[in-house]
Tab-separated table of C-alpha atoms in Angstrom:
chain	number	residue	atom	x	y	z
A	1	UNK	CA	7.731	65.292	5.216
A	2	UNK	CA	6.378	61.841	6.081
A	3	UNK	CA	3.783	61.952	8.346
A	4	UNK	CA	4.764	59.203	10.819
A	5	UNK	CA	1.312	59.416	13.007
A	6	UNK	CA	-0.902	59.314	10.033
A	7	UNK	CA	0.989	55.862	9.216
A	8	UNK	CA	0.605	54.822	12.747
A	9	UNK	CA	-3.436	55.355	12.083
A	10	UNK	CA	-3.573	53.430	8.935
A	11	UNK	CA	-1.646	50.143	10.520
A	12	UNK	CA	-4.310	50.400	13.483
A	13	UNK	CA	-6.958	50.482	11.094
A	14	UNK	CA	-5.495	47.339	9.303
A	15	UNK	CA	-5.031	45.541	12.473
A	16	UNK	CA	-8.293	46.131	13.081
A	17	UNK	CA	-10.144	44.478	9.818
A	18	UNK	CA	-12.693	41.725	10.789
A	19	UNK	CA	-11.850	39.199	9.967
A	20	UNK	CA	-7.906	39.872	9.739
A	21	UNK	CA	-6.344	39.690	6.756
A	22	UNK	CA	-3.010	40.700	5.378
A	23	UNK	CA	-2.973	44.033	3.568
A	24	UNK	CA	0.591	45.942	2.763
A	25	UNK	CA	0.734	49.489	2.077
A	26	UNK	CA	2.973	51.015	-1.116
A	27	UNK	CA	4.273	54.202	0.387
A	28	UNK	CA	4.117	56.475	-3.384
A	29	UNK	CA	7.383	58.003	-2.755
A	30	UNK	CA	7.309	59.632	-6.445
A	31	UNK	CA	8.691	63.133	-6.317
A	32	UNK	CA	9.815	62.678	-2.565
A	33	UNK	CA	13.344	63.025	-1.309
A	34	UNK	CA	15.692	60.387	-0.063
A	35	UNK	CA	15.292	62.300	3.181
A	36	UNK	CA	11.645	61.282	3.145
A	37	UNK	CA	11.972	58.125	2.028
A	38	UNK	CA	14.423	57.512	4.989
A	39	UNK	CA	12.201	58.660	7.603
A	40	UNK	CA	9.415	56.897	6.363
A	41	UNK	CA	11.960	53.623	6.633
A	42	UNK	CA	12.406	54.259	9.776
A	43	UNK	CA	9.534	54.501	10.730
A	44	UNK	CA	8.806	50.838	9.630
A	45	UNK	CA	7.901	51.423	5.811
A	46	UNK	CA	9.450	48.629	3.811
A	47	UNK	CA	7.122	48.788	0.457
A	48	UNK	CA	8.190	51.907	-1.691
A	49	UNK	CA	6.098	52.842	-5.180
A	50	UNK	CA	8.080	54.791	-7.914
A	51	UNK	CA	6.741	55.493	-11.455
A	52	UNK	CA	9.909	57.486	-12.849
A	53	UNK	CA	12.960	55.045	-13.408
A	54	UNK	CA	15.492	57.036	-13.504
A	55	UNK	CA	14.201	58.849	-10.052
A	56	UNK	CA	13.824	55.236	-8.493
A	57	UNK	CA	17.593	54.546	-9.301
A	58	UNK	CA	18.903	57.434	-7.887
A	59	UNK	CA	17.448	56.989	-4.854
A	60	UNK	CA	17.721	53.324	-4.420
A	61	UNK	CA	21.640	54.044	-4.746
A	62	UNK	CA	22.022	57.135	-2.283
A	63	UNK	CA	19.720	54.608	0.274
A	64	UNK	CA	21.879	51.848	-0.079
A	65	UNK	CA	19.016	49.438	1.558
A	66	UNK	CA	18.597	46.165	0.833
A	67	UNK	CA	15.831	45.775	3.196
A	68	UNK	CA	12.963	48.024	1.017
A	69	UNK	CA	10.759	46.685	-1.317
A	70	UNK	CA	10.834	48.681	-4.243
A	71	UNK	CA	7.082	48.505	-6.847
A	72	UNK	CA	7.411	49.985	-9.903
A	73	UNK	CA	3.731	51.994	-10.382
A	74	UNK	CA	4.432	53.781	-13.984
A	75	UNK	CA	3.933	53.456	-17.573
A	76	UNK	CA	6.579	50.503	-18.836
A	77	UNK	CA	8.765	52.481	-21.190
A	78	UNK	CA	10.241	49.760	-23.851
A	79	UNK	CA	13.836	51.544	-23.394
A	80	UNK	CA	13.207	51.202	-19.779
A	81	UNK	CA	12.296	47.483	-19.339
A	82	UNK	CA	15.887	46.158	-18.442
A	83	UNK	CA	16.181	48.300	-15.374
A	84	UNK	CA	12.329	47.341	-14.224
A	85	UNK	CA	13.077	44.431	-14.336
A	86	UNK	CA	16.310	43.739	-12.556
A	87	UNK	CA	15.978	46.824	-10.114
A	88	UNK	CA	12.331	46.120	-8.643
A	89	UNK	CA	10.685	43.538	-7.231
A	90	UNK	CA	7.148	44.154	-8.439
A	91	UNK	CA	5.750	45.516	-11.424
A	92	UNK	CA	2.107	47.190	-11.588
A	93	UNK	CA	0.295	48.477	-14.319
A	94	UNK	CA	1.317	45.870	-17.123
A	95	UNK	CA	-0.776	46.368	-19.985
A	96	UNK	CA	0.405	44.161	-22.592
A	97	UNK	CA	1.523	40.633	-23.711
A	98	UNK	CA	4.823	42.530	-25.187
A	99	UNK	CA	5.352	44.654	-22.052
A	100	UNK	CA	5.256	41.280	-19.884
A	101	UNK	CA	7.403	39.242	-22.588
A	102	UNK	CA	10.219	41.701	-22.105
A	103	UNK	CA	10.403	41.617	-18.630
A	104	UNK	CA	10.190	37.870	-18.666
A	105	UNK	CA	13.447	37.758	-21.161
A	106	UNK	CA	15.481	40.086	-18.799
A	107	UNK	CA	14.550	38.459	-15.631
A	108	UNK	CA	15.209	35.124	-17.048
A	109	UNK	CA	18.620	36.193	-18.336
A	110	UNK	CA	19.774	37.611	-15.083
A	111	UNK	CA	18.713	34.531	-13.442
A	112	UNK	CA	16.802	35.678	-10.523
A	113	UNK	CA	13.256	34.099	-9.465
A	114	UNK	CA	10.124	35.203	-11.332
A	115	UNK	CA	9.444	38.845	-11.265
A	116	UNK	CA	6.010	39.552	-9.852
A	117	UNK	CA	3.391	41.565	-11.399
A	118	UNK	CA	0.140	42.748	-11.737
A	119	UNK	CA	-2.102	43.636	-14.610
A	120	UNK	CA	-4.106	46.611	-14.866
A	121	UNK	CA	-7.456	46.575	-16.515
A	122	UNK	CA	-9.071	49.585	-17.206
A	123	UNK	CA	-12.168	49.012	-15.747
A	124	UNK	CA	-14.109	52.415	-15.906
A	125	UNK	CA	-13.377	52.556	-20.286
A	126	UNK	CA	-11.758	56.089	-19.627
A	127	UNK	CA	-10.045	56.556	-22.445
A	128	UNK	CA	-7.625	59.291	-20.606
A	129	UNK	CA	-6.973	55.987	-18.747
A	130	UNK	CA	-4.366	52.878	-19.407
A	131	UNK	CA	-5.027	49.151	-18.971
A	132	UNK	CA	-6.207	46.037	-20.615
A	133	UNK	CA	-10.458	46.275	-21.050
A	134	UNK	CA	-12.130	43.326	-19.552
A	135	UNK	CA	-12.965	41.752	-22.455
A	136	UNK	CA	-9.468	41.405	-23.106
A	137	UNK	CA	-8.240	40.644	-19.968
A	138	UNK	CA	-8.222	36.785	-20.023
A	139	UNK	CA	-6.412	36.468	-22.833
A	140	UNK	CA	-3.652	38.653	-21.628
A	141	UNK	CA	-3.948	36.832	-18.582
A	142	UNK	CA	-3.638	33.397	-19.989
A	143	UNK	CA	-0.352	34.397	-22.286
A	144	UNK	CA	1.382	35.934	-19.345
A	145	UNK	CA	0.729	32.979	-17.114
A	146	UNK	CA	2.788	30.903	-19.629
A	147	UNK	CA	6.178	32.961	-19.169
A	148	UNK	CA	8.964	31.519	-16.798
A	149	UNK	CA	10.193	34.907	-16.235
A	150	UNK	CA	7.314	36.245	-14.340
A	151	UNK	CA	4.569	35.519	-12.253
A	152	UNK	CA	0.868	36.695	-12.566
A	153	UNK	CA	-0.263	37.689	-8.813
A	154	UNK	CA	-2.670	40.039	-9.502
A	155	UNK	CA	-5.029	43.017	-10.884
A	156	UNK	CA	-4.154	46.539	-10.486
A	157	UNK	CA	-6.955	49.345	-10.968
A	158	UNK	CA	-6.266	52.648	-12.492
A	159	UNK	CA	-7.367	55.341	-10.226
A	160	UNK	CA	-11.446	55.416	-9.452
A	161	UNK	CA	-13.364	58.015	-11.182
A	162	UNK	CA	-13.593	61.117	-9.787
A	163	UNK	CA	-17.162	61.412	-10.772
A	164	UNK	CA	-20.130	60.178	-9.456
A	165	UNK	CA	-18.384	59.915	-5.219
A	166	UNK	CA	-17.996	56.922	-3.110
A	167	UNK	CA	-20.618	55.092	-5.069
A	168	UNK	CA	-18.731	55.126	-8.414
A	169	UNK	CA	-15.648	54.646	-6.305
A	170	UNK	CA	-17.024	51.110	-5.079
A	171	UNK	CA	-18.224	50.076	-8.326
A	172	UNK	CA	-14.712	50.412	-9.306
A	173	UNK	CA	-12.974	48.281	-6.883
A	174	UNK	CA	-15.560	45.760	-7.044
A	175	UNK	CA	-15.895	45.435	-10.720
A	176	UNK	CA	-11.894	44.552	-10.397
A	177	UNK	CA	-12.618	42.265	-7.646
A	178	UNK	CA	-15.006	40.567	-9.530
A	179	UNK	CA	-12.227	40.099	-12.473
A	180	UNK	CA	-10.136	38.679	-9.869
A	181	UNK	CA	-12.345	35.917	-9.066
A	182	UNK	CA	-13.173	35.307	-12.652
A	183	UNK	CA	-9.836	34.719	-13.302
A	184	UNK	CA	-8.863	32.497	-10.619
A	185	UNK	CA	-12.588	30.593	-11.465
A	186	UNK	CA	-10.459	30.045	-14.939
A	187	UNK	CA	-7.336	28.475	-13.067
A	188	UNK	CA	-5.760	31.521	-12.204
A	189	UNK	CA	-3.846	31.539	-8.908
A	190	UNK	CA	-3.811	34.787	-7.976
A	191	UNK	CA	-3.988	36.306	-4.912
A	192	UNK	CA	-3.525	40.349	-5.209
A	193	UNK	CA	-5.667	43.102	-6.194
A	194	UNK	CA	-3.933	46.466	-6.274
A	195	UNK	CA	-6.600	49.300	-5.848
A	196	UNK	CA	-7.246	52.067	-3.273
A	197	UNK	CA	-5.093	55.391	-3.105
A	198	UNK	CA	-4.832	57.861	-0.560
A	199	UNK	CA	-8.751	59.263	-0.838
A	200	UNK	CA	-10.500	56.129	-1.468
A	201	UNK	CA	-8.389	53.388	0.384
A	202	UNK	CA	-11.372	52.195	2.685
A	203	UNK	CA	-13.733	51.656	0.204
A	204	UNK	CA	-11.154	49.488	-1.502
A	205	UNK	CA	-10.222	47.701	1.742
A	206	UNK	CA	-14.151	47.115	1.729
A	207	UNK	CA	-14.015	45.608	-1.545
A	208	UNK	CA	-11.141	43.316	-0.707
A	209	UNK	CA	-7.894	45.442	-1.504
A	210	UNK	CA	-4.348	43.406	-0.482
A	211	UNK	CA	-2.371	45.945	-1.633
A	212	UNK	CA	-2.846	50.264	-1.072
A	213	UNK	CA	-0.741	52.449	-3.050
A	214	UNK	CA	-0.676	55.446	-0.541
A	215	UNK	CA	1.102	58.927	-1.148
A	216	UNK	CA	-0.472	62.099	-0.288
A	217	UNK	CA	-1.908	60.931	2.675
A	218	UNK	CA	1.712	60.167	3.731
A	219	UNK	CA	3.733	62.602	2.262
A	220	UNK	CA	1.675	65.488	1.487
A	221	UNK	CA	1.107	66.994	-1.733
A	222	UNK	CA	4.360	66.860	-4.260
A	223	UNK	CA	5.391	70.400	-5.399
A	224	UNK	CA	6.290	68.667	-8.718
Protein backbone atom coordinates (compact mmCIF):
# COMPACT_ATOMS: atom_id res chain seq x y z
CA UNK A 1 0.00 0.00 0.00
CA UNK A 2 1.28 3.55 -0.53
CA UNK A 3 3.02 4.76 2.19
CA UNK A 4 1.53 8.26 2.58
CA UNK A 5 4.09 9.43 5.55
CA UNK A 6 7.13 8.28 3.76
CA UNK A 7 5.87 10.74 0.84
CA UNK A 8 5.20 13.37 3.35
CA UNK A 9 9.20 12.94 4.32
CA UNK A 10 10.46 13.12 0.86
CA UNK A 11 8.40 16.58 -0.03
CA UNK A 12 9.97 18.01 3.35
CA UNK A 13 13.22 17.02 2.26
CA UNK A 14 12.64 18.78 -1.18
CA UNK A 15 11.35 21.83 0.41
CA UNK A 16 14.20 21.89 2.21
CA UNK A 17 17.11 21.93 -0.68
CA UNK A 18 19.43 25.02 -0.42
CA UNK A 19 19.09 26.76 -2.57
CA UNK A 20 15.38 25.72 -3.66
CA UNK A 21 14.85 24.31 -6.68
CA UNK A 22 12.05 22.48 -8.36
CA UNK A 23 12.32 18.69 -8.25
CA UNK A 24 9.05 16.33 -9.10
CA UNK A 25 8.85 12.89 -8.00
CA UNK A 26 7.61 9.83 -10.58
CA UNK A 27 5.66 7.66 -8.22
CA UNK A 28 6.81 3.88 -10.16
CA UNK A 29 3.40 2.57 -9.93
CA UNK A 30 4.50 -0.62 -12.15
CA UNK A 31 2.88 -3.74 -10.79
CA UNK A 32 0.67 -1.64 -8.28
CA UNK A 33 -3.09 -1.64 -8.19
CA UNK A 34 -5.49 1.06 -9.17
CA UNK A 35 -6.28 0.98 -5.46
CA UNK A 36 -2.74 2.17 -4.85
CA UNK A 37 -2.45 4.36 -7.38
CA UNK A 38 -5.65 6.10 -6.02
CA UNK A 39 -4.46 6.55 -2.63
CA UNK A 40 -1.29 7.73 -3.63
CA UNK A 41 -3.53 10.50 -5.78
CA UNK A 42 -4.99 11.42 -3.03
CA UNK A 43 -2.59 11.91 -1.24
CA UNK A 44 -1.27 14.64 -3.68
CA UNK A 45 0.74 12.38 -6.24
CA UNK A 46 0.12 13.72 -9.71
CA UNK A 47 3.37 12.17 -11.66
CA UNK A 48 2.78 8.33 -12.25
CA UNK A 49 5.78 6.02 -14.00
CA UNK A 50 4.61 2.83 -15.92
CA UNK A 51 6.94 0.64 -18.07
CA UNK A 52 4.22 -2.05 -19.24
CA UNK A 53 1.70 -0.45 -21.82
CA UNK A 54 -0.82 -2.45 -21.73
CA UNK A 55 -0.83 -2.27 -17.63
CA UNK A 56 -0.68 1.67 -17.97
CA UNK A 57 -3.94 1.56 -20.14
CA UNK A 58 -5.85 -0.40 -18.00
CA UNK A 59 -5.38 1.57 -15.27
CA UNK A 60 -5.49 4.95 -16.77
CA UNK A 61 -9.15 3.83 -17.91
CA UNK A 62 -10.53 2.28 -14.52
CA UNK A 63 -8.96 5.91 -12.93
CA UNK A 64 -10.67 7.97 -15.22
CA UNK A 65 -8.29 11.10 -14.15
CA UNK A 66 -7.40 13.65 -16.19
CA UNK A 67 -5.50 15.36 -13.58
CA UNK A 68 -2.28 12.60 -13.38
CA UNK A 69 0.65 12.84 -15.26
CA UNK A 70 1.34 9.69 -16.71
CA UNK A 71 5.72 8.92 -17.76
CA UNK A 72 6.25 6.13 -19.66
CA UNK A 73 9.72 4.47 -17.94
CA UNK A 74 10.05 1.12 -20.24
CA UNK A 75 11.67 -0.28 -23.19
CA UNK A 76 9.80 1.46 -26.47
CA UNK A 77 8.31 -1.58 -28.12
CA UNK A 78 7.96 -0.62 -32.07
CA UNK A 79 4.28 -2.26 -31.96
CA UNK A 80 3.76 -0.18 -28.97
CA UNK A 81 4.78 3.36 -30.11
CA UNK A 82 1.21 4.64 -31.14
CA UNK A 83 -0.20 4.21 -27.68
CA UNK A 84 3.16 5.94 -26.00
CA UNK A 85 2.71 8.36 -27.73
CA UNK A 86 -0.85 9.54 -27.61
CA UNK A 87 -1.54 8.05 -24.02
CA UNK A 88 1.50 9.68 -22.02
CA UNK A 89 2.82 12.76 -21.59
CA UNK A 90 6.50 11.95 -21.18
CA UNK A 91 8.65 9.45 -22.54
CA UNK A 92 12.01 8.22 -20.73
CA UNK A 93 14.49 5.94 -21.78
CA UNK A 94 14.60 6.78 -25.65
CA UNK A 95 17.44 5.16 -27.11
CA UNK A 96 17.31 5.73 -30.67
CA UNK A 97 16.88 8.17 -33.64
CA UNK A 98 14.08 5.52 -34.96
CA UNK A 99 12.43 5.13 -31.53
CA UNK A 100 12.10 9.12 -31.35
CA UNK A 101 11.08 9.42 -35.22
CA UNK A 102 8.07 7.26 -34.52
CA UNK A 103 6.81 8.99 -31.77
CA UNK A 104 7.32 12.26 -33.53
CA UNK A 105 5.03 10.87 -36.65
CA UNK A 106 2.18 9.80 -34.22
CA UNK A 107 2.19 12.82 -32.12
CA UNK A 108 2.28 15.00 -35.09
CA UNK A 109 -0.63 13.15 -36.70
CA UNK A 110 -2.86 13.37 -33.71
CA UNK A 111 -2.12 16.94 -33.52
CA UNK A 112 -1.32 17.51 -29.98
CA UNK A 113 1.83 19.70 -28.77
CA UNK A 114 5.29 18.11 -28.79
CA UNK A 115 5.63 15.02 -26.77
CA UNK A 116 8.38 15.38 -24.20
CA UNK A 117 11.18 13.11 -23.68
CA UNK A 118 14.27 12.20 -22.38
CA UNK A 119 17.22 10.24 -23.61
CA UNK A 120 18.97 7.69 -21.76
CA UNK A 121 22.66 7.22 -22.08
CA UNK A 122 24.17 4.40 -20.70
CA UNK A 123 26.68 5.87 -18.81
CA UNK A 124 28.30 2.99 -16.70
CA UNK A 125 28.97 0.70 -20.45
CA UNK A 126 26.96 -2.21 -18.71
CA UNK A 127 26.18 -4.11 -21.33
CA UNK A 128 23.10 -5.83 -19.26
CA UNK A 129 22.16 -2.11 -19.53
CA UNK A 130 20.14 0.06 -22.38
CA UNK A 131 20.93 3.58 -23.61
CA UNK A 132 22.80 5.61 -26.09
CA UNK A 133 26.94 5.57 -25.01
CA UNK A 134 28.29 9.00 -24.68
CA UNK A 135 30.11 9.06 -27.56
CA UNK A 136 27.03 8.74 -29.35
CA UNK A 137 24.95 10.81 -27.53
CA UNK A 138 25.25 14.15 -29.43
CA UNK A 139 24.44 12.92 -32.45
CA UNK A 140 21.28 11.35 -31.27
CA UNK A 141 20.75 14.43 -29.56
CA UNK A 142 21.17 16.72 -32.47
CA UNK A 143 18.70 14.46 -34.89
CA UNK A 144 16.02 14.38 -32.28
CA UNK A 145 16.17 18.09 -31.67
CA UNK A 146 15.17 18.52 -35.37
CA UNK A 147 11.66 16.65 -35.06
CA UNK A 148 8.39 18.80 -34.68
CA UNK A 149 6.79 16.01 -32.97
CA UNK A 150 8.81 16.00 -29.88
CA UNK A 151 10.81 17.88 -27.66
CA UNK A 152 14.32 17.02 -26.20
CA UNK A 153 14.13 18.05 -22.29
CA UNK A 154 16.44 15.88 -20.98
CA UNK A 155 18.87 12.82 -19.94
CA UNK A 156 17.65 9.86 -18.19
CA UNK A 157 20.23 7.42 -16.36
CA UNK A 158 19.79 3.75 -16.24
CA UNK A 159 19.91 2.58 -12.74
CA UNK A 160 23.52 3.24 -10.80
CA UNK A 161 25.68 0.31 -10.37
CA UNK A 162 25.21 -1.71 -7.66
CA UNK A 163 28.88 -2.13 -7.21
CA UNK A 164 31.37 -0.17 -5.80
CA UNK A 165 28.41 1.95 -3.00
CA UNK A 166 27.61 5.54 -2.84
CA UNK A 167 30.85 6.42 -4.51
CA UNK A 168 30.11 4.62 -7.82
CA UNK A 169 26.57 5.79 -7.28
CA UNK A 170 27.77 9.58 -7.55
CA UNK A 171 30.00 9.03 -10.34
CA UNK A 172 26.96 7.96 -12.07
CA UNK A 173 24.72 10.83 -11.65
CA UNK A 174 27.42 13.18 -12.19
CA UNK A 175 28.92 11.73 -15.26
CA UNK A 176 25.10 12.31 -16.66
CA UNK A 177 25.10 15.69 -15.29
CA UNK A 178 28.08 16.47 -16.90
CA UNK A 179 26.41 15.23 -20.41
CA UNK A 180 23.73 17.54 -19.61
CA UNK A 181 25.78 20.52 -19.59
CA UNK A 182 27.74 19.41 -22.56
CA UNK A 183 24.83 19.32 -24.42
CA UNK A 184 23.25 22.46 -23.60
CA UNK A 185 27.19 24.04 -24.04
CA UNK A 186 26.30 22.67 -27.82
CA UNK A 187 22.88 24.67 -28.01
CA UNK A 188 20.88 22.28 -26.33
CA UNK A 189 18.04 23.68 -24.22
CA UNK A 190 17.46 21.29 -21.90
CA UNK A 191 16.54 21.46 -18.60
CA UNK A 192 15.88 17.74 -17.05
CA UNK A 193 18.00 15.05 -15.86
CA UNK A 194 16.12 11.93 -14.85
CA UNK A 195 18.29 9.89 -12.30
CA UNK A 196 17.87 8.77 -8.66
CA UNK A 197 15.52 5.76 -7.59
CA UNK A 198 14.28 4.80 -4.40
CA UNK A 199 17.97 3.78 -2.73
CA UNK A 200 20.07 6.37 -4.21
CA UNK A 201 17.70 9.47 -4.67
CA UNK A 202 19.90 11.87 -2.43
CA UNK A 203 22.96 11.36 -3.99
CA UNK A 204 21.22 12.21 -7.23
CA UNK A 205 19.46 15.24 -5.72
CA UNK A 206 23.23 16.09 -4.79
CA UNK A 207 24.25 15.82 -8.24
CA UNK A 208 21.44 17.97 -9.56
CA UNK A 209 18.45 15.46 -10.20
CA UNK A 210 14.94 17.42 -11.44
CA UNK A 211 13.23 14.48 -11.78
CA UNK A 212 13.16 11.02 -9.09
CA UNK A 213 11.62 7.98 -10.32
CA UNK A 214 10.53 6.56 -6.84
CA UNK A 215 8.77 3.07 -6.21
CA UNK A 216 9.74 0.86 -3.49
CA UNK A 217 10.26 3.42 -1.18
CA UNK A 218 6.56 4.28 -1.81
CA UNK A 219 4.92 1.28 -2.47
CA UNK A 220 6.89 -1.44 -1.07
CA UNK A 221 8.31 -4.25 -2.81
CA UNK A 222 6.04 -5.63 -5.96
CA UNK A 223 5.14 -9.35 -5.51
CA UNK A 224 5.47 -9.51 -9.34
Amino acid sequence: MFDVSRWRQIQAVLASLTPPREIRVIAVSKGQGVAEIRAAAEAGVRLFGESYVQEALEKQEQLGRTDLEWHFIGRIQRNKTRFIASRFHWVHGVTEEGQARRLSEVRMGDGRPPLPICLQVNISGETSKGGVSPAQLPMLAEAVAQMPGVTLRGLMAPPAPLQGGEDAARRHFAALRQQLESLRAAGHSLDTLSMGMSGDYPLALEEGATLLRLGTILFGRREN
